[in-house]
GROMACS .gro file of C-alpha atoms in nm:
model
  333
    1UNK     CA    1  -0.657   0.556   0.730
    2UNK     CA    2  -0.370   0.806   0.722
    3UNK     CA    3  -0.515   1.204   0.670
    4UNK     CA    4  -0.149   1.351   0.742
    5UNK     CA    5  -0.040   1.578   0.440
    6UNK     CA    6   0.350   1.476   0.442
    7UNK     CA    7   0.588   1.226   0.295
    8UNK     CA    8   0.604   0.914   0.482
    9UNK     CA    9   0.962   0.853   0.658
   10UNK     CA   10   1.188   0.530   0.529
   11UNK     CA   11   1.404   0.557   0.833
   12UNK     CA   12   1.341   0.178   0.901
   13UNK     CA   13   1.386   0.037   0.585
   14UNK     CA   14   1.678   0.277   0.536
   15UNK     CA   15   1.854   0.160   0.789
   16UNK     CA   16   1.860  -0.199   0.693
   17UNK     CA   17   2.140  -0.071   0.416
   18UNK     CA   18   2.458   0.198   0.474
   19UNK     CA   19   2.544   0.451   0.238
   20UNK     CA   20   2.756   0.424  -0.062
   21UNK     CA   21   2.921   0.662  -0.359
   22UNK     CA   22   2.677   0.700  -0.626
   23UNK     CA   23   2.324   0.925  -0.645
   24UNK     CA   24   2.050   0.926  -0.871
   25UNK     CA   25   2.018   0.811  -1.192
   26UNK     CA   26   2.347   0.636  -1.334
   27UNK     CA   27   2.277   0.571  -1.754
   28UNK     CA   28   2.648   0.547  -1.827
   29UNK     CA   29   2.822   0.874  -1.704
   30UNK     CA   30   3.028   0.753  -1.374
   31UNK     CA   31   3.202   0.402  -1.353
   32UNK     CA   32   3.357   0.303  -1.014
   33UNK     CA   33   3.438   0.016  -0.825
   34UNK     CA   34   3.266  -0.320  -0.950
   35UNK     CA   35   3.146  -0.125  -1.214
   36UNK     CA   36   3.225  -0.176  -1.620
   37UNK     CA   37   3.331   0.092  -1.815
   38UNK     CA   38   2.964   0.315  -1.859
   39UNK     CA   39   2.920   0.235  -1.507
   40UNK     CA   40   2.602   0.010  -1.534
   41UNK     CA   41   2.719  -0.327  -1.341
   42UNK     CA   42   2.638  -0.621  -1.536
   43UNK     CA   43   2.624  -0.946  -1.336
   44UNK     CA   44   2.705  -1.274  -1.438
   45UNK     CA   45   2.360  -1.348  -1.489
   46UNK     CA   46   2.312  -1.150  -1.784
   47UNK     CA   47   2.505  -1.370  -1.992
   48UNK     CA   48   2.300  -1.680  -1.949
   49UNK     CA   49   2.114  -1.807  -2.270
   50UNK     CA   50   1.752  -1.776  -2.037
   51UNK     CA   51   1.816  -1.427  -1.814
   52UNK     CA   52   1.645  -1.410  -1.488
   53UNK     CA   53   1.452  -1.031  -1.438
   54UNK     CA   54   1.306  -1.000  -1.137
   55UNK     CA   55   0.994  -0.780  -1.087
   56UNK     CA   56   0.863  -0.609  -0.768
   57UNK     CA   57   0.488  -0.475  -0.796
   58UNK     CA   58   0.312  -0.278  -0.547
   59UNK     CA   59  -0.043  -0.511  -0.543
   60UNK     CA   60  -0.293  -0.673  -0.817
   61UNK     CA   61  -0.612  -0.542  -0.626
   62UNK     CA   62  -0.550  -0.212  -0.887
   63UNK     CA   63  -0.652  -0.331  -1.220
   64UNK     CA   64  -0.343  -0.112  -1.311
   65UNK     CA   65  -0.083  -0.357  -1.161
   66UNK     CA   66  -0.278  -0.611  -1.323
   67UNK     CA   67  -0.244  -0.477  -1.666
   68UNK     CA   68   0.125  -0.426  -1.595
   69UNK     CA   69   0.203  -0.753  -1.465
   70UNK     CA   70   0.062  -0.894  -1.842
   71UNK     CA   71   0.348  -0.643  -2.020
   72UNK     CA   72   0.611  -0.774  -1.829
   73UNK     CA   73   0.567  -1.158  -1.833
   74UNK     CA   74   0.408  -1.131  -2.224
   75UNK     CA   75   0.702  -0.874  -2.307
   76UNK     CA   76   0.968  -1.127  -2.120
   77UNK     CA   77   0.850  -1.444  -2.262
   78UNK     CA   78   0.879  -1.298  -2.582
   79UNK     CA   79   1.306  -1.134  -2.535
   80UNK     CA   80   1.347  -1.494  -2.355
   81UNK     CA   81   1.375  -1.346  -2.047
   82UNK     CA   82   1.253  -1.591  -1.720
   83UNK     CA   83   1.055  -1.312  -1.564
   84UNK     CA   84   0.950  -1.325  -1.203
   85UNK     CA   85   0.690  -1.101  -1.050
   86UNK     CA   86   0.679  -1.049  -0.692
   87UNK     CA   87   0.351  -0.890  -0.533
   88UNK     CA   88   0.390  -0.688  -0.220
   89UNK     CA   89   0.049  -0.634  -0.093
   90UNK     CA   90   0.146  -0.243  -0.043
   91UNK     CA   91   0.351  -0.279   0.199
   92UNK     CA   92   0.741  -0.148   0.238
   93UNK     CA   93   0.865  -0.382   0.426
   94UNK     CA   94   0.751  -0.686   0.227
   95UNK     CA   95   0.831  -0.537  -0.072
   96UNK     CA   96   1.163  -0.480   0.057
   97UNK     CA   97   1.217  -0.867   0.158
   98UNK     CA   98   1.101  -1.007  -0.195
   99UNK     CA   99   1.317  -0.828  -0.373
  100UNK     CA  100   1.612  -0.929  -0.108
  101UNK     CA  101   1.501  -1.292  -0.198
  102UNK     CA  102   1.512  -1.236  -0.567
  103UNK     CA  103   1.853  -1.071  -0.517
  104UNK     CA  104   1.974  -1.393  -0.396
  105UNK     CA  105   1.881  -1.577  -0.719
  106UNK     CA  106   2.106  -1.326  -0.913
  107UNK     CA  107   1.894  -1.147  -1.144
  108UNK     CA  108   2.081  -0.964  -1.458
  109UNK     CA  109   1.823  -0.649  -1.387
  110UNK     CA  110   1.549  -0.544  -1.111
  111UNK     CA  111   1.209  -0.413  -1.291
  112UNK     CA  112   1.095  -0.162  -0.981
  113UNK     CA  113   0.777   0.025  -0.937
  114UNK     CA  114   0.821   0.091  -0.563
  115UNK     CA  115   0.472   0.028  -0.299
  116UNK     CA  116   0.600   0.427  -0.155
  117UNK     CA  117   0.835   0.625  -0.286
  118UNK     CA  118   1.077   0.767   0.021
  119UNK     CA  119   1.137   0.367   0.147
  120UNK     CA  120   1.236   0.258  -0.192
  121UNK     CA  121   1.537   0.362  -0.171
  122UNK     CA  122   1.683   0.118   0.042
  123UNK     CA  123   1.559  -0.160  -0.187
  124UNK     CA  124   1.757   0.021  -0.482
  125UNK     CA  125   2.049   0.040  -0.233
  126UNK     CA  126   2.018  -0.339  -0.168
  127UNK     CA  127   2.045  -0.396  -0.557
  128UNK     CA  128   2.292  -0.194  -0.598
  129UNK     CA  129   2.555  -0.388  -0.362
  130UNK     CA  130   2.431  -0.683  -0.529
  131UNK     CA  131   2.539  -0.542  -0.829
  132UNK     CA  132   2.202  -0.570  -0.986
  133UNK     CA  133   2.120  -0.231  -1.224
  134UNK     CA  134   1.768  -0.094  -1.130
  135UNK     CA  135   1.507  -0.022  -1.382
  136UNK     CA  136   1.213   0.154  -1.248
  137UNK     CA  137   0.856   0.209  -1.340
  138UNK     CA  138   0.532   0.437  -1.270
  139UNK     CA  139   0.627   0.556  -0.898
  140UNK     CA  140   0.963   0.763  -0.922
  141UNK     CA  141   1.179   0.657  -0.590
  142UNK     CA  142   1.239   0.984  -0.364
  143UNK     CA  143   1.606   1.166  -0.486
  144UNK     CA  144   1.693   1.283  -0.126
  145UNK     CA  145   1.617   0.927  -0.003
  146UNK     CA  146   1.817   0.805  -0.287
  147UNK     CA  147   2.099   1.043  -0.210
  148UNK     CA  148   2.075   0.946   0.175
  149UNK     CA  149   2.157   0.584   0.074
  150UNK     CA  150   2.388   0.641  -0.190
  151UNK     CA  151   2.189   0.497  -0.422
  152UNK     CA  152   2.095   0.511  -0.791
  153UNK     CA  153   1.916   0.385  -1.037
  154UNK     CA  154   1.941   0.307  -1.403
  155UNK     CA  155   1.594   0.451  -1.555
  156UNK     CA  156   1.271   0.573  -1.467
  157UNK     CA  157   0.983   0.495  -1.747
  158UNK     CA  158   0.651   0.626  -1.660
  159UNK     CA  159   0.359   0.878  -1.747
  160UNK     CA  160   0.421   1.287  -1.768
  161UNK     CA  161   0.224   1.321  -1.454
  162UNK     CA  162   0.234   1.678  -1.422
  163UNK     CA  163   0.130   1.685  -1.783
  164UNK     CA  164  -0.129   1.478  -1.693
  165UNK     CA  165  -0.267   1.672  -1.428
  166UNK     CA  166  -0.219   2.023  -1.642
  167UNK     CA  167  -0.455   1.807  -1.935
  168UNK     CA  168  -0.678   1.785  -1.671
  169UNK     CA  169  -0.694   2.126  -1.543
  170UNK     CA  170  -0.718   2.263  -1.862
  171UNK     CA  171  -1.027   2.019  -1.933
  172UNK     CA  172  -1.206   2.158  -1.630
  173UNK     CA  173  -1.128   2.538  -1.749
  174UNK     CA  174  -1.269   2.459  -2.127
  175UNK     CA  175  -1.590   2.263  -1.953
  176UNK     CA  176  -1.671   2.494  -1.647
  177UNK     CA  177  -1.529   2.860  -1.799
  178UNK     CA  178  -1.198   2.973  -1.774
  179UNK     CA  179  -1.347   3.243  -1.504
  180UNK     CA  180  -1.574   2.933  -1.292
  181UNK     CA  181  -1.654   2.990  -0.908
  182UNK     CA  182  -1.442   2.662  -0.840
  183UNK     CA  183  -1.395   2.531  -0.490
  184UNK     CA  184  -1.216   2.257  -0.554
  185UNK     CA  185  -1.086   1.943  -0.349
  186UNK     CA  186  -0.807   1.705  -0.404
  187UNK     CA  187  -0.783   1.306  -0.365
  188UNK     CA  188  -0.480   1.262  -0.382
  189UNK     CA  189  -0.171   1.010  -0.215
  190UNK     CA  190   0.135   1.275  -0.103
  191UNK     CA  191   0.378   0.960  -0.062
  192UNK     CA  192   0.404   0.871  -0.418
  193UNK     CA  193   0.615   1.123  -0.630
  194UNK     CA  194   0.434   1.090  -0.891
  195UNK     CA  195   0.106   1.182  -0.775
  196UNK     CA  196   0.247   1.509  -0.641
  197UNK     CA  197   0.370   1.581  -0.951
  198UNK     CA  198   0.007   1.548  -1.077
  199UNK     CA  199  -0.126   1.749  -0.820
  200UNK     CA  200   0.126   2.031  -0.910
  201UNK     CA  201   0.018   1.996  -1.287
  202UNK     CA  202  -0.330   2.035  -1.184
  203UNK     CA  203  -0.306   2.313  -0.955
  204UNK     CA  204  -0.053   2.537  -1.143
  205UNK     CA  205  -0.290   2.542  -1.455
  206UNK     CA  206  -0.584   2.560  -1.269
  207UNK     CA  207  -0.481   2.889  -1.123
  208UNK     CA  208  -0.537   3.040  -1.496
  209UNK     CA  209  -0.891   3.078  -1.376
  210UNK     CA  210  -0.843   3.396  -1.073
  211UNK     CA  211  -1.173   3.243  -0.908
  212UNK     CA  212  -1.058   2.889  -0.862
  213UNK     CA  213  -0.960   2.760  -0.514
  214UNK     CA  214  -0.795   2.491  -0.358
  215UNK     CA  215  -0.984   2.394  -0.029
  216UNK     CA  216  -0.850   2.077   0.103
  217UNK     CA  217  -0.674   1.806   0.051
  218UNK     CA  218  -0.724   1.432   0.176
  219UNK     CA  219  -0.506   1.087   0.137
  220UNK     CA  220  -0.737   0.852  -0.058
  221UNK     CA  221  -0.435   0.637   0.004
  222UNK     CA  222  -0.464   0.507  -0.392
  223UNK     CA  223  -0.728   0.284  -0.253
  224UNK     CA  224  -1.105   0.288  -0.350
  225UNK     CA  225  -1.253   0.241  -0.007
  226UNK     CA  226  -1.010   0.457   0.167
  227UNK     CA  227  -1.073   0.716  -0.090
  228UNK     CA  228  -1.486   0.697  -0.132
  229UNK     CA  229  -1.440   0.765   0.330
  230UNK     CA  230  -1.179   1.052   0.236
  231UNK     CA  231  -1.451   1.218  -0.016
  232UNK     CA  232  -1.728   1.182   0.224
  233UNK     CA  233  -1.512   1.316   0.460
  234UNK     CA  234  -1.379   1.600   0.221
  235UNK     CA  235  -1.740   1.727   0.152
  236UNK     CA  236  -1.889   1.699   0.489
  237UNK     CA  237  -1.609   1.953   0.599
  238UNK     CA  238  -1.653   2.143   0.298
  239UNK     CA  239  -1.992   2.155   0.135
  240UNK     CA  240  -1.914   2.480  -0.123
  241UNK     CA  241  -1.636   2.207  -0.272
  242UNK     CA  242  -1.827   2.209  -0.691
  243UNK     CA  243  -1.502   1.998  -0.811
  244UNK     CA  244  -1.295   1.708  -0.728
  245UNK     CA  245  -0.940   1.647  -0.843
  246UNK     CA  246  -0.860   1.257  -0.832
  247UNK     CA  247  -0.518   1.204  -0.913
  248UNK     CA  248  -0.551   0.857  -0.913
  249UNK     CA  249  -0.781   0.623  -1.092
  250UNK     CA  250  -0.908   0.443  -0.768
  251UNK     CA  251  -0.927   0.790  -0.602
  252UNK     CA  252  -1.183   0.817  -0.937
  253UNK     CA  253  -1.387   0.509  -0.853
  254UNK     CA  254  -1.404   0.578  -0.464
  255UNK     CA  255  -1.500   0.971  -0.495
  256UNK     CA  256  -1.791   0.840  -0.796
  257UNK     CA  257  -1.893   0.625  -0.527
  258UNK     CA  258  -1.916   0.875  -0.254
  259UNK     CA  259  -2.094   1.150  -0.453
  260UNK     CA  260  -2.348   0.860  -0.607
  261UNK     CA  261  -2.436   0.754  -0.228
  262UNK     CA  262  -2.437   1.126  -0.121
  263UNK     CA  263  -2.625   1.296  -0.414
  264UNK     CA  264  -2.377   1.550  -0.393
  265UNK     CA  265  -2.375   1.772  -0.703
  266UNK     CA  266  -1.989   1.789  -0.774
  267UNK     CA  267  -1.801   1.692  -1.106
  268UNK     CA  268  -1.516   1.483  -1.092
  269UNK     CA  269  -1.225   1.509  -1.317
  270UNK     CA  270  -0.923   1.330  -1.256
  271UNK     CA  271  -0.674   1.005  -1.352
  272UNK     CA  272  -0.940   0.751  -1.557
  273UNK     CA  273  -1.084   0.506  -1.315
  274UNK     CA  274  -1.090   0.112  -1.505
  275UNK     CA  275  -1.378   0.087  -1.717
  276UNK     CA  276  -1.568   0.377  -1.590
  277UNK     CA  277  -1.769   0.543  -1.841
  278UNK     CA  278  -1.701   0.961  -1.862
  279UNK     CA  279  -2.044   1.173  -1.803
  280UNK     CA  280  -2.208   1.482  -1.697
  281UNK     CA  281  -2.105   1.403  -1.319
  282UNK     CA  282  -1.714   1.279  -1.423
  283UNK     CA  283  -1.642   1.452  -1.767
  284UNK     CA  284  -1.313   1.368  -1.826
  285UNK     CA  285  -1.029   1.187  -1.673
  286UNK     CA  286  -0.644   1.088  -1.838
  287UNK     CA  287  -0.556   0.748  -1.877
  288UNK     CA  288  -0.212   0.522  -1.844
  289UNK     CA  289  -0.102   0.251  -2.065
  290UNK     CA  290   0.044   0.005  -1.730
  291UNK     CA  291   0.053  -0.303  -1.976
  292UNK     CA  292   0.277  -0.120  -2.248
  293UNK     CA  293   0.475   0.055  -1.986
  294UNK     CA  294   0.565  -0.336  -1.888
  295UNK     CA  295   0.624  -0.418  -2.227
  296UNK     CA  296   0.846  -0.109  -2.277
  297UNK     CA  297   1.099  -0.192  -1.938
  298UNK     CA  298   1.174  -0.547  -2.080
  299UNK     CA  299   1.243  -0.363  -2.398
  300UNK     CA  300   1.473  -0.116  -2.252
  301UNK     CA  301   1.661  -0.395  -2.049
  302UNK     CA  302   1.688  -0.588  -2.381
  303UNK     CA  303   1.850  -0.290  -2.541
  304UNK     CA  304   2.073  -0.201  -2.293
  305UNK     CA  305   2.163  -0.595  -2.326
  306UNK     CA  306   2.193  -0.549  -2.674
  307UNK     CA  307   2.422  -0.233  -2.630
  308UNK     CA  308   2.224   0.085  -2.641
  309UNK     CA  309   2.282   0.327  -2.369
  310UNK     CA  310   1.912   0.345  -2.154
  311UNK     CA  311   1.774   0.714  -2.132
  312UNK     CA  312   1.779   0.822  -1.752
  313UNK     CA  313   1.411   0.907  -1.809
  314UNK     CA  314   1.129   0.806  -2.012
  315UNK     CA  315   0.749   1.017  -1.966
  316UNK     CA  316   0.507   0.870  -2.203
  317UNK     CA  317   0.204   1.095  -2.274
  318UNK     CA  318  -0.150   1.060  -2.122
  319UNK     CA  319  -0.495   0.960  -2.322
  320UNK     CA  320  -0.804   1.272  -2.242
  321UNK     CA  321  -1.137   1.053  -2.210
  322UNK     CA  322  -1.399   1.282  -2.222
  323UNK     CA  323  -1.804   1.260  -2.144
  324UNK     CA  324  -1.912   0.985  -2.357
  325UNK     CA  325  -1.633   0.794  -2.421
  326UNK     CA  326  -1.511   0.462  -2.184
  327UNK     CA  327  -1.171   0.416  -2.137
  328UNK     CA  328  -0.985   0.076  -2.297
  329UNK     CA  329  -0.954  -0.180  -2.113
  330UNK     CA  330  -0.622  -0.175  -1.908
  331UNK     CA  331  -0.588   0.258  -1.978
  332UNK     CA  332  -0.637   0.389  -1.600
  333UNK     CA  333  -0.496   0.633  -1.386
   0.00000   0.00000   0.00000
C-alpha cells in the first residue's frame, strides 16, 4: 500500500505518445491542423445514424463507478448513441490499452474519467491523434502532464470538490465549535486532482477555528481496505487525532470500520460513504450524483453534436447528509 505524500509519475505511459501543439482544455477557441473551424475534430464517425462513444472507467468495485456506468449506457441508449464501457481495474496501463482498442473502432467522442490523474494524459494524447475529442468526468487529468504531451481536452464535468470539502469543514466548525481543540487527520488519495482539491477546501476553512490542526496525512488509496489499514495506522501514530477528514467515500467506509474495530472515540466527517447512515460517530458527509454526472456527458456530447459550443468546465454542487439522514442510493463521495 503506497504511504508516499506525492503525485505519482506518468513517465511510462507518457512516453508511449510524443508531444503535439495544443494544451488544456480546447471548447472552440484554437483550430489547427485536422481540425474544423472551432477546433473540436469531428471524425467520420459522428455522422453515422447509431454513433459509437466509447467510455473508460476506473473500476465497478466503487458503488460510484457503478452508478455512473448506469448514466452513461441509460443516457446513451436513450440519444441513440452505441455506448461502450471499458473497466480498467485501476490500473494506468490497462486503462491506457482499452481506450487504444476503442480508438481503433473510431469512436465520434471518448467519455474519460481517468484510474490517476498525472498518466492520463497520454491516453488524451492518444485520442487526440486519433482525432477523437475528449470529454472527461469526476477525476480532472493533471494540466502540466497535459501540457507535457501537448494534449487537451474538450470538457471536464464533475463535483466542486473544494466546495465540497469547505461544506465539510464548515459542518465540523458548526458541530464541534468554531474554537474546538481539533487534531485532525486526513484520508485522503494525493494522485487524483480532485481529491486534493477537496483536501484544500477542507483545510483552508478549517483553519477559521485558530485551535484546529492538521496532524497527518495517509493514502487510503480510494480503497476501503487500504484505507480502514491507513486509519489504524493514522491513529496508532497519533492517538490525540479527535477528527478524521475522508475525502473519499470508501476512505468513509474503511476509517468507520477502523474506529468500530478500535473503539476509538473520533468523529468522522468526510465524502458520503454508499448507504451509510450519518450518526453521532460520522455526522455528516457530502455526497456525488455519479449516475447523473453519466447522464449529463452523453448530454453534453449530444449538444455539441447538435451544435452548441461545450463549456470547458462543468462543477455540479455537493448534497450535506447530516446525523440522521442516509444518503440515496447511488449519492457517494
Amino acid at each position: 500500500m503506497k504511504r508516499r505524500f506525492s503525485l505519482a509519475t506518468g513517465a511510462a505511459l507518457a512516453a508511449l505518445t510524443l508531444a503535439g501543439c495544443s494544451t488544456g482544455v480546447d471548447t472552440g477557441a484554437q483550430a489547427g491542423a485536422g481540425k474544423p473551424e472551432g477546433g473540436i475534430p469531428r471524425p467520420e464517425a459522428c455522422a453515422a445514424d447509431s454513433k459509437y462513444v466509447a467510455v473508460a472507467l476506473p473500476n465497478l468495485t466503487n458503488p460510484y463507478y457503478v452508478a455512473m456506468k448506469k448514466g452513461f449506457e441509460t443516457a446513451g441508449q436513450a440519444a441513440g448513441f452505441k455506448t461502450e464501457v471499458q473497466i480498467a481495474n485501476d490500473d494506468d496501463a490497462a486503462q491506457l490499452a482499452q481506450v487504444q482498442a476503442m480508438l481503433q473502432k473510431k469512436p465520434c467522442a471518448l467519455a474519460l474519467n481517468p484510474v490517476k490523474s498525472e498518466p492520463a494524459a497520454a491516453i488524451v494524447k492518444l485520442a487526440n491523434d486519433a482525432g477523437v475529442p475528449v470529454f472527461t468526468v469526476n477525476v480532472t487529468v493533471d494540466d502540466a502532464a497535459l501540457k507535457a504531451q501537448g494534449a487537451s481536452i474538450v470538457q471536464y464535468l464533475g463535483a466542486d470538490n473544494a466546495a465540497g470539502g469547505k461544506q465539510v469543514a464548515e459542518q465540523v466548525l458548526k458541530d464541534l465549535g468554531a474554537d474546538a481543540d481539533l487534531k485532525v487527520g486526513f484520508i485522503t488519495e494525493p494522485d487524483e486532482g480532485p481529491v486534493v482539491a477537496r483536501d484544500k477546501g477542507f483545510e483552508d476553512t478549517i483553519a477559521a477555528d485558530a485551535k484546529a490542526k492538521v496532524v497527518a496525512k495517509v493514502d487510503g488509496n480510494v480503497k476501503p481496505d487500504d484505507s480502514l489499514a491507513a486509519t489504524t495506522e493514522i491513529l496508532q501514530g497519533n492517538p490525540d487525532v479527535n477528527v478524521l477528514f475522508t475525502s473519499t467515500g470508501p476512505a468513509s467506509y474503511g476509517a468507520l470500520q477502523a474506529i468500530q474495530s478500535g473503539g476509538k472515540k473520533v468523529k468522522v466527517y468526510g465524502f458520503c460513504a454508499a448507504d451509510e447512515p450519518l450518526t453521532d460517530q460520522y455526522p455528516a458527509c457530502v455526497a456525488q450524483e455519479p449516475e447523473d454526472y453519466g447522464k449529463r456527458v452523453i448530454e453534453q456530447i449530444s449538444a455539441w453534436l447538435g451544435g452548441a459550443k461545450p463549456e470547458a468546465q462543468i462543477l455540479r454542487p455537493l448534497k450535506l447528509y447530516t446525523k440522521g439522514q442516509t444518503p440515496a442510493p447511488g449519492e457517494v463521495g
